[in-house]
Amino acid sequence: MSEYPKRPSHFAHNYCRLLAKACAANDITALGCWLCTVIVHLEDSRRYTGPISFYNEQLAPLLGIRKWETLEKARRLAMDHGWLAYECGGRHKPGYYWVTIPAGLEGMDDAPCDESRYPKNGDLEGDQDESRYPKNGISADTTVEQHGGSFIPNPNPSPNKNTCASAGERPSRQEEPTFRATETAKKGAGQTNGDSAAFKVWWEHYPRKTGRKAAAKAYASAVKEISAEHRIAPTEAQERLLEAARVFAASDKGRGAFVPYPTTWLNQGRYDDDPRTWTESKNGKPVQQDSLARIR
């Protein structure tokens, strides 16, 4: 086995910050970064006395991985880009892991890389040496060649500009339509999924199973119409439709031979009919079952 490297104090913390600062996830994926993070902190728990040993079946659950191929891909990417060392232990033996730092990144400073500003003198007590805290972490003018590797020095597309609106501020006109469109799309997707599940329940209770696709569209329209008319949530509108379908299915008309098509029942708003009309004649008197049988 290769010689295990010497580690300085707090190496695990510095290593994880370096993973983020070097944008390693662009090369080894988020899962590869998670693999390296787990390994380096387990090294720390061993006080950096040696590599970490795992069988694949032991390591995979720690990472939330179910397939061996997924573990192998993440491990291979991390190794190829210089973030991880792995040696197979052989047949019926665990493999050995320890993290590494890619060539060219060993000397990268440990300064913050976010957009925050270090408070001015008087705002905080204690160490006030601003020279230790670059105003923007990595400068926007920093080139890849200065640090090596293939990381993106500043992933923010608008360096030195706060892209988040502060409290009480509205997004700019250029940003607002995109935000609203995204939120609308999310809400629409959620309602579509909910309507689909609720429609299946409604469909099971409606007595006539004809024209399912057309009925699904009519059902979605009915939910929106009821929600807008009564100013209630879509889920409440779905409950009203379901209850109406149950009552109708148990009525004389719902058990008769001339049950309306589901689309017709929905589009004509028959769920709002007085349920007594489903069991009474036009003059308001109850219709006897034998009379209904003769009519049908």
Tab-separated table of C-alpha atoms in Angstrom:
chain	number	residue	atom	x	y	z
A	1	MET	CA	0.000	0.000	0.000
A	2	SER	CA	1.180	3.558	-0.744
A	3	GLU	CA	2.503	5.659	2.111
A	4	TYR	CA	-0.178	7.614	3.952
A	5	PRO	CA	0.530	11.375	3.819
A	6	LYS	CA	1.074	13.554	6.870
A	7	ARG	CA	-1.831	15.828	7.719
A	8	PRO	CA	-1.743	19.262	9.383
A	9	SER	CA	-4.181	20.281	12.100
A	10	HIS	CA	-7.786	20.904	10.939
A	11	PHE	CA	-6.981	19.379	7.577
A	12	ALA	CA	-10.534	18.046	7.063
A	13	HIS	CA	-12.089	21.488	7.403
A	14	ASN	CA	-9.566	23.107	5.094
A	15	TYR	CA	-10.013	20.301	2.572
A	16	CYS	CA	-13.809	20.662	2.470
A	17	ARG	CA	-13.533	24.417	2.005
A	18	LEU	CA	-11.109	23.777	-0.822
A	19	LEU	CA	-13.596	21.417	-2.478
A	20	ALA	CA	-16.138	24.217	-2.533
A	21	LYS	CA	-13.720	26.999	-3.464
A	22	ALA	CA	-12.319	24.984	-6.379
A	23	CYS	CA	-15.853	24.177	-7.602
A	24	ALA	CA	-14.884	20.505	-7.570
A	25	ALA	CA	-18.490	19.420	-8.054
A	26	ASN	CA	-18.231	20.559	-11.685
A	27	ASP	CA	-15.623	17.861	-12.252
A	28	ILE	CA	-16.472	15.055	-9.839
A	29	THR	CA	-20.218	15.732	-9.290
A	30	ALA	CA	-21.882	16.420	-5.950
A	31	LEU	CA	-21.737	12.727	-5.082
A	32	GLY	CA	-17.981	12.673	-5.616
A	33	CYS	CA	-17.631	15.658	-3.278
A	34	TRP	CA	-19.794	13.895	-0.694
A	35	LEU	CA	-17.609	10.791	-0.973
A	36	CYS	CA	-14.455	12.839	-0.363
A	37	THR	CA	-16.103	14.714	2.517
A	38	VAL	CA	-17.044	11.479	4.273
A	39	ILE	CA	-13.574	10.002	3.805
A	40	VAL	CA	-11.654	13.064	5.014
A	41	HIS	CA	-13.762	13.428	8.161
A	42	LEU	CA	-13.325	9.758	8.955
A	43	GLU	CA	-9.593	10.320	8.560
A	44	ASP	CA	-9.953	13.147	11.049
A	45	SER	CA	-11.770	10.855	13.485
A	46	ARG	CA	-8.738	8.525	13.290
A	47	ARG	CA	-6.470	11.500	14.042
A	48	TYR	CA	-4.884	11.036	10.605
A	49	THR	CA	-3.056	7.899	11.658
A	50	GLY	CA	-3.825	5.985	8.477
A	51	PRO	CA	-6.234	5.425	5.593
A	52	ILE	CA	-9.887	4.477	5.941
A	53	SER	CA	-10.879	0.929	4.993
A	54	PHE	CA	-14.299	-0.065	3.659
A	55	TYR	CA	-16.009	-2.815	1.793
A	56	ASN	CA	-18.209	-1.442	-0.990
A	57	GLU	CA	-21.277	-2.743	0.849
A	58	GLN	CA	-20.287	-0.743	3.941
A	59	LEU	CA	-19.473	2.528	2.206
A	60	ALA	CA	-22.433	2.705	-0.155
A	61	PRO	CA	-25.124	3.147	2.576
A	62	LEU	CA	-23.130	5.980	4.165
A	63	LEU	CA	-23.328	7.863	0.870
A	64	GLY	CA	-26.938	7.008	0.117
A	65	ILE	CA	-25.915	4.816	-2.831
A	66	ARG	CA	-27.797	1.673	-3.817
A	67	LYS	CA	-25.930	0.542	-6.920
A	68	TRP	CA	-22.306	-0.494	-7.087
A	69	GLU	CA	-21.951	1.215	-10.478
A	70	THR	CA	-22.877	4.565	-8.939
A	71	LEU	CA	-20.209	4.211	-6.255
A	72	GLU	CA	-17.620	3.157	-8.822
A	73	LYS	CA	-18.373	6.172	-11.042
A	74	ALA	CA	-18.118	8.678	-8.186
A	75	ARG	CA	-14.924	7.067	-6.922
A	76	ARG	CA	-13.353	7.014	-10.378
A	77	LEU	CA	-14.136	10.684	-11.044
A	78	ALA	CA	-12.683	11.746	-7.693
A	79	MET	CA	-9.528	9.721	-8.359
A	80	ASP	CA	-9.089	10.931	-11.939
A	81	HIS	CA	-9.264	14.573	-10.868
A	82	GLY	CA	-6.835	14.134	-7.993
A	83	TRP	CA	-9.206	14.433	-5.029
A	84	LEU	CA	-9.126	10.836	-3.792
A	85	ALA	CA	-6.728	7.926	-3.437
A	86	TYR	CA	-8.112	4.392	-3.436
A	87	GLU	CA	-6.404	1.024	-3.344
A	88	CYS	CA	-8.347	-2.190	-3.718
A	89	GLY	CA	-7.746	-4.542	-0.848
A	90	GLY	CA	-8.111	-7.651	-2.974
A	91	ARG	CA	-10.525	-10.528	-2.852
A	92	HIS	CA	-12.577	-10.582	0.367
A	93	LYS	CA	-10.592	-7.614	1.718
A	94	PRO	CA	-11.688	-4.004	2.208
A	95	GLY	CA	-10.347	-1.189	0.063
A	96	TYR	CA	-8.278	1.690	1.435
A	97	TYR	CA	-9.223	5.352	1.024
A	98	TRP	CA	-7.674	8.727	1.763
A	99	VAL	CA	-8.185	12.121	0.176
A	100	THR	CA	-5.651	14.053	-1.855
A	101	ILE	CA	-5.320	17.603	-3.156
A	102	PRO	CA	-4.968	18.013	-6.937
A	103	ALA	CA	-1.687	19.321	-8.282
A	104	GLY	CA	-1.650	23.098	-8.447
A	105	LEU	CA	-4.151	23.582	-5.634
A	106	GLU	CA	-1.904	22.806	-2.662
A	107	GLY	CA	-1.020	26.434	-2.099
A	108	MET	CA	-4.474	27.926	-2.536
A	109	ASP	CA	-5.277	30.374	0.246
A	110	ASP	CA	-8.035	29.622	2.720
A	111	ALA	CA	-9.766	33.007	2.450
A	112	PRO	CA	-13.546	33.180	2.067
A	113	CYS	CA	-14.888	33.021	-1.469
A	114	ASP	CA	-18.346	34.482	-0.936
A	115	GLU	CA	-19.598	38.000	-1.652
A	116	SER	CA	-19.661	39.149	1.964
A	117	ARG	CA	-17.695	42.085	3.291
A	118	TYR	CA	-15.683	41.950	6.487
A	119	PRO	CA	-17.192	44.400	9.037
A	120	LYS	CA	-15.354	47.674	9.492
A	121	ASN	CA	-13.434	48.529	12.660
A	122	GLY	CA	-15.757	49.023	15.580
A	123	ASP	CA	-18.456	46.666	14.341
A	124	LEU	CA	-16.914	43.568	15.900
A	125	GLU	CA	-14.704	42.934	18.873
A	126	GLY	CA	-11.489	40.989	18.657
A	127	ASP	CA	-9.335	40.502	15.568
A	128	GLN	CA	-9.983	43.442	13.236
A	129	ASP	CA	-7.175	42.829	10.710
A	130	GLU	CA	-9.002	43.374	7.410
A	131	SER	CA	-5.926	42.393	5.424
A	132	ARG	CA	-6.688	38.780	6.313
A	133	TYR	CA	-10.167	38.993	4.807
A	134	PRO	CA	-10.312	39.853	1.084
A	135	LYS	CA	-13.434	41.854	0.337
A	136	ASN	CA	-14.640	39.361	-2.233
A	137	GLY	CA	-12.733	36.198	-1.427
A	138	ILE	CA	-11.264	35.207	-4.790
A	139	SER	CA	-11.016	38.272	-6.966
A	140	ALA	CA	-13.156	38.353	-10.086
A	141	ASP	CA	-9.949	38.877	-12.050
A	142	THR	CA	-8.388	35.657	-10.750
A	143	THR	CA	-7.480	33.290	-13.564
A	144	VAL	CA	-7.497	29.518	-13.565
A	145	GLU	CA	-3.774	29.475	-14.245
A	146	GLN	CA	-3.067	31.290	-10.970
A	147	HIS	CA	-4.443	28.418	-8.942
A	148	GLY	CA	-4.343	25.552	-11.384
A	149	GLY	CA	-7.039	22.977	-11.920
A	150	SER	CA	-10.236	23.435	-13.877
A	151	PHE	CA	-12.317	25.233	-11.274
A	152	ILE	CA	-14.424	28.322	-11.944
A	153	PRO	CA	-12.911	31.164	-9.869
A	154	ASN	CA	-16.196	32.986	-9.308
A	155	PRO	CA	-19.333	31.001	-10.227
A	156	ASN	CA	-21.554	34.044	-9.640
A	157	PRO	CA	-22.506	35.337	-13.136
A	158	SER	CA	-22.616	38.887	-11.741
A	159	PRO	CA	-19.480	39.323	-9.568
A	160	ASN	CA	-19.582	41.883	-6.749
A	161	LYS	CA	-23.338	42.392	-7.250
A	162	ASN	CA	-25.934	41.349	-4.754
A	163	THR	CA	-28.447	39.291	-6.749
A	164	CYS	CA	-30.795	38.772	-3.775
A	165	ALA	CA	-33.296	41.485	-2.951
A	166	SER	CA	-33.021	42.713	0.625
A	167	ALA	CA	-35.994	42.899	2.954
A	168	GLY	CA	-38.680	45.201	1.594
A	169	GLU	CA	-37.208	45.349	-1.906
A	170	ARG	CA	-38.812	43.980	-5.035
A	171	PRO	CA	-36.847	42.130	-7.708
A	172	SER	CA	-35.910	44.157	-10.765
A	173	ARG	CA	-38.298	44.141	-13.697
A	174	GLN	CA	-35.875	41.985	-15.628
A	175	GLU	CA	-35.766	39.323	-12.890
A	176	GLU	CA	-39.402	39.420	-11.751
A	177	PRO	CA	-41.086	37.781	-14.805
A	178	THR	CA	-38.679	34.848	-14.651
A	179	PHE	CA	-39.306	34.401	-10.926
A	180	ARG	CA	-43.066	34.541	-11.350
A	181	ALA	CA	-42.983	32.198	-14.317
A	182	THR	CA	-40.980	29.677	-12.325
A	183	GLU	CA	-43.310	29.878	-9.340
A	184	THR	CA	-46.367	29.599	-11.578
A	185	ALA	CA	-44.895	26.549	-13.301
A	186	LYS	CA	-44.240	24.898	-9.943
A	187	LYS	CA	-47.745	25.606	-8.696
A	188	GLY	CA	-49.236	24.408	-11.951
A	189	ALA	CA	-47.256	21.183	-11.824
A	190	GLY	CA	-48.343	20.548	-8.246
A	191	GLN	CA	-52.007	21.143	-9.077
A	192	THR	CA	-51.807	18.885	-12.120
A	193	ASN	CA	-50.375	16.045	-10.072
A	194	GLY	CA	-52.936	16.581	-7.322
A	195	ASP	CA	-55.826	16.749	-9.780
A	196	SER	CA	-54.639	13.559	-11.415
A	197	ALA	CA	-54.634	11.636	-8.125
A	198	ALA	CA	-57.953	13.143	-7.036
A	199	PHE	CA	-59.485	12.443	-10.439
A	200	LYS	CA	-58.655	8.756	-10.115
A	201	VAL	CA	-60.616	8.612	-6.868
A	202	TRP	CA	-63.484	10.569	-8.383
A	203	TRP	CA	-63.489	8.300	-11.458
A	204	GLU	CA	-63.826	5.209	-9.277
A	205	HIS	CA	-67.004	6.618	-7.700
A	206	TYR	CA	-68.717	8.011	-10.769
A	207	PRO	CA	-71.148	5.319	-12.033
A	208	ARG	CA	-70.366	5.555	-15.759
A	209	LYS	CA	-66.852	4.791	-17.020
A	210	THR	CA	-66.825	6.382	-20.483
A	211	GLY	CA	-64.351	8.869	-22.022
A	212	ARG	CA	-61.721	8.913	-19.288
A	213	LYS	CA	-59.311	11.385	-20.994
A	214	ALA	CA	-62.043	13.886	-21.806
A	215	ALA	CA	-63.437	13.489	-18.297
A	216	ALA	CA	-60.021	14.230	-16.778
A	217	LYS	CA	-59.872	17.570	-18.621
A	218	ALA	CA	-63.443	18.394	-17.646
A	219	TYR	CA	-62.633	17.475	-14.051
A	220	ALA	CA	-59.638	19.834	-13.943
A	221	SER	CA	-61.784	22.651	-15.358
A	222	ALA	CA	-64.503	21.951	-12.813
A	223	VAL	CA	-61.994	22.131	-9.955
A	224	LYS	CA	-60.771	25.546	-11.125
A	225	GLU	CA	-64.305	26.816	-11.614
A	226	ILE	CA	-65.473	25.705	-8.170
A	227	SER	CA	-62.332	27.113	-6.512
A	228	ALA	CA	-62.813	30.505	-8.170
A	229	GLU	CA	-66.567	30.673	-7.584
A	230	HIS	CA	-66.484	29.733	-3.908
A	231	ARG	CA	-62.981	31.083	-3.194
A	232	ILE	CA	-61.776	27.805	-1.766
A	233	ALA	CA	-58.641	25.724	-2.178
A	234	PRO	CA	-58.473	23.189	-5.050
A	235	THR	CA	-58.428	20.353	-2.523
A	236	GLU	CA	-61.763	21.511	-1.107
A	237	ALA	CA	-63.184	21.710	-4.619
A	238	GLN	CA	-62.021	18.148	-5.235
A	239	GLU	CA	-63.776	17.009	-2.048
A	240	ARG	CA	-67.006	18.652	-3.199
A	241	LEU	CA	-66.827	16.890	-6.544
A	242	LEU	CA	-66.134	13.564	-4.882
A	243	GLU	CA	-69.040	13.915	-2.450
A	244	ALA	CA	-71.386	14.921	-5.291
A	245	ALA	CA	-70.287	11.875	-7.302
A	246	ARG	CA	-70.919	9.574	-4.331
A	247	VAL	CA	-74.430	10.946	-3.757
A	248	PHE	CA	-75.243	10.789	-7.461
A	249	ALA	CA	-73.956	7.212	-7.767
A	250	ALA	CA	-76.234	6.135	-4.920
A	251	SER	CA	-79.274	7.923	-6.372
A	252	ASP	CA	-81.923	6.537	-8.699
A	253	LYS	CA	-80.511	8.354	-11.690
A	254	GLY	CA	-76.982	7.295	-10.852
A	255	ARG	CA	-78.109	3.649	-10.787
A	256	GLY	CA	-80.323	3.958	-13.821
A	257	ALA	CA	-79.778	3.012	-17.419
A	258	PHE	CA	-79.364	6.574	-18.680
A	259	VAL	CA	-76.468	7.883	-16.626
A	260	PRO	CA	-74.864	10.973	-18.227
A	261	TYR	CA	-71.363	10.751	-19.623
A	262	PRO	CA	-68.773	11.904	-17.040
A	263	THR	CA	-67.729	14.788	-19.306
A	264	THR	CA	-71.335	15.910	-19.703
A	265	TRP	CA	-71.997	15.701	-15.966
A	266	LEU	CA	-68.939	17.813	-15.228
A	267	ASN	CA	-69.180	20.356	-18.051
A	268	GLN	CA	-72.836	21.059	-17.326
A	269	GLY	CA	-72.125	21.567	-13.653
A	270	ARG	CA	-74.534	18.860	-12.545
A	271	TYR	CA	-72.560	18.452	-9.355
A	272	ASP	CA	-74.349	21.625	-8.231
A	273	ASP	CA	-77.822	20.176	-8.897
A	274	ASP	CA	-80.168	19.645	-5.998
A	275	PRO	CA	-79.674	15.962	-5.095
A	276	ARG	CA	-83.462	15.656	-4.680
A	277	THR	CA	-83.844	16.023	-8.441
A	278	TRP	CA	-81.958	12.776	-8.807
A	279	THR	CA	-84.722	10.922	-6.969
A	280	GLU	CA	-87.830	13.027	-7.622
A	281	SER	CA	-90.093	13.622	-10.604
A	282	LYS	CA	-90.617	17.010	-12.240
A	283	ASN	CA	-93.593	17.831	-10.006
A	284	GLY	CA	-91.455	17.349	-6.921
A	285	LYS	CA	-93.044	14.103	-5.772
A	286	PRO	CA	-90.836	11.110	-5.054
A	287	VAL	CA	-90.812	8.512	-7.821
A	288	GLN	CA	-91.464	4.969	-6.709
A	289	GLN	CA	-88.905	2.353	-7.666
A	290	ASP	CA	-91.463	0.321	-9.641
A	291	SER	CA	-92.487	3.458	-11.571
A	292	LEU	CA	-88.863	4.165	-12.391
A	293	ALA	CA	-88.493	0.589	-13.612
A	294	ARG	CA	-91.446	1.055	-15.989
A	295	ILE	CA	-90.050	4.359	-17.270
A	296	ARG	CA	-86.682	2.799	-17.964
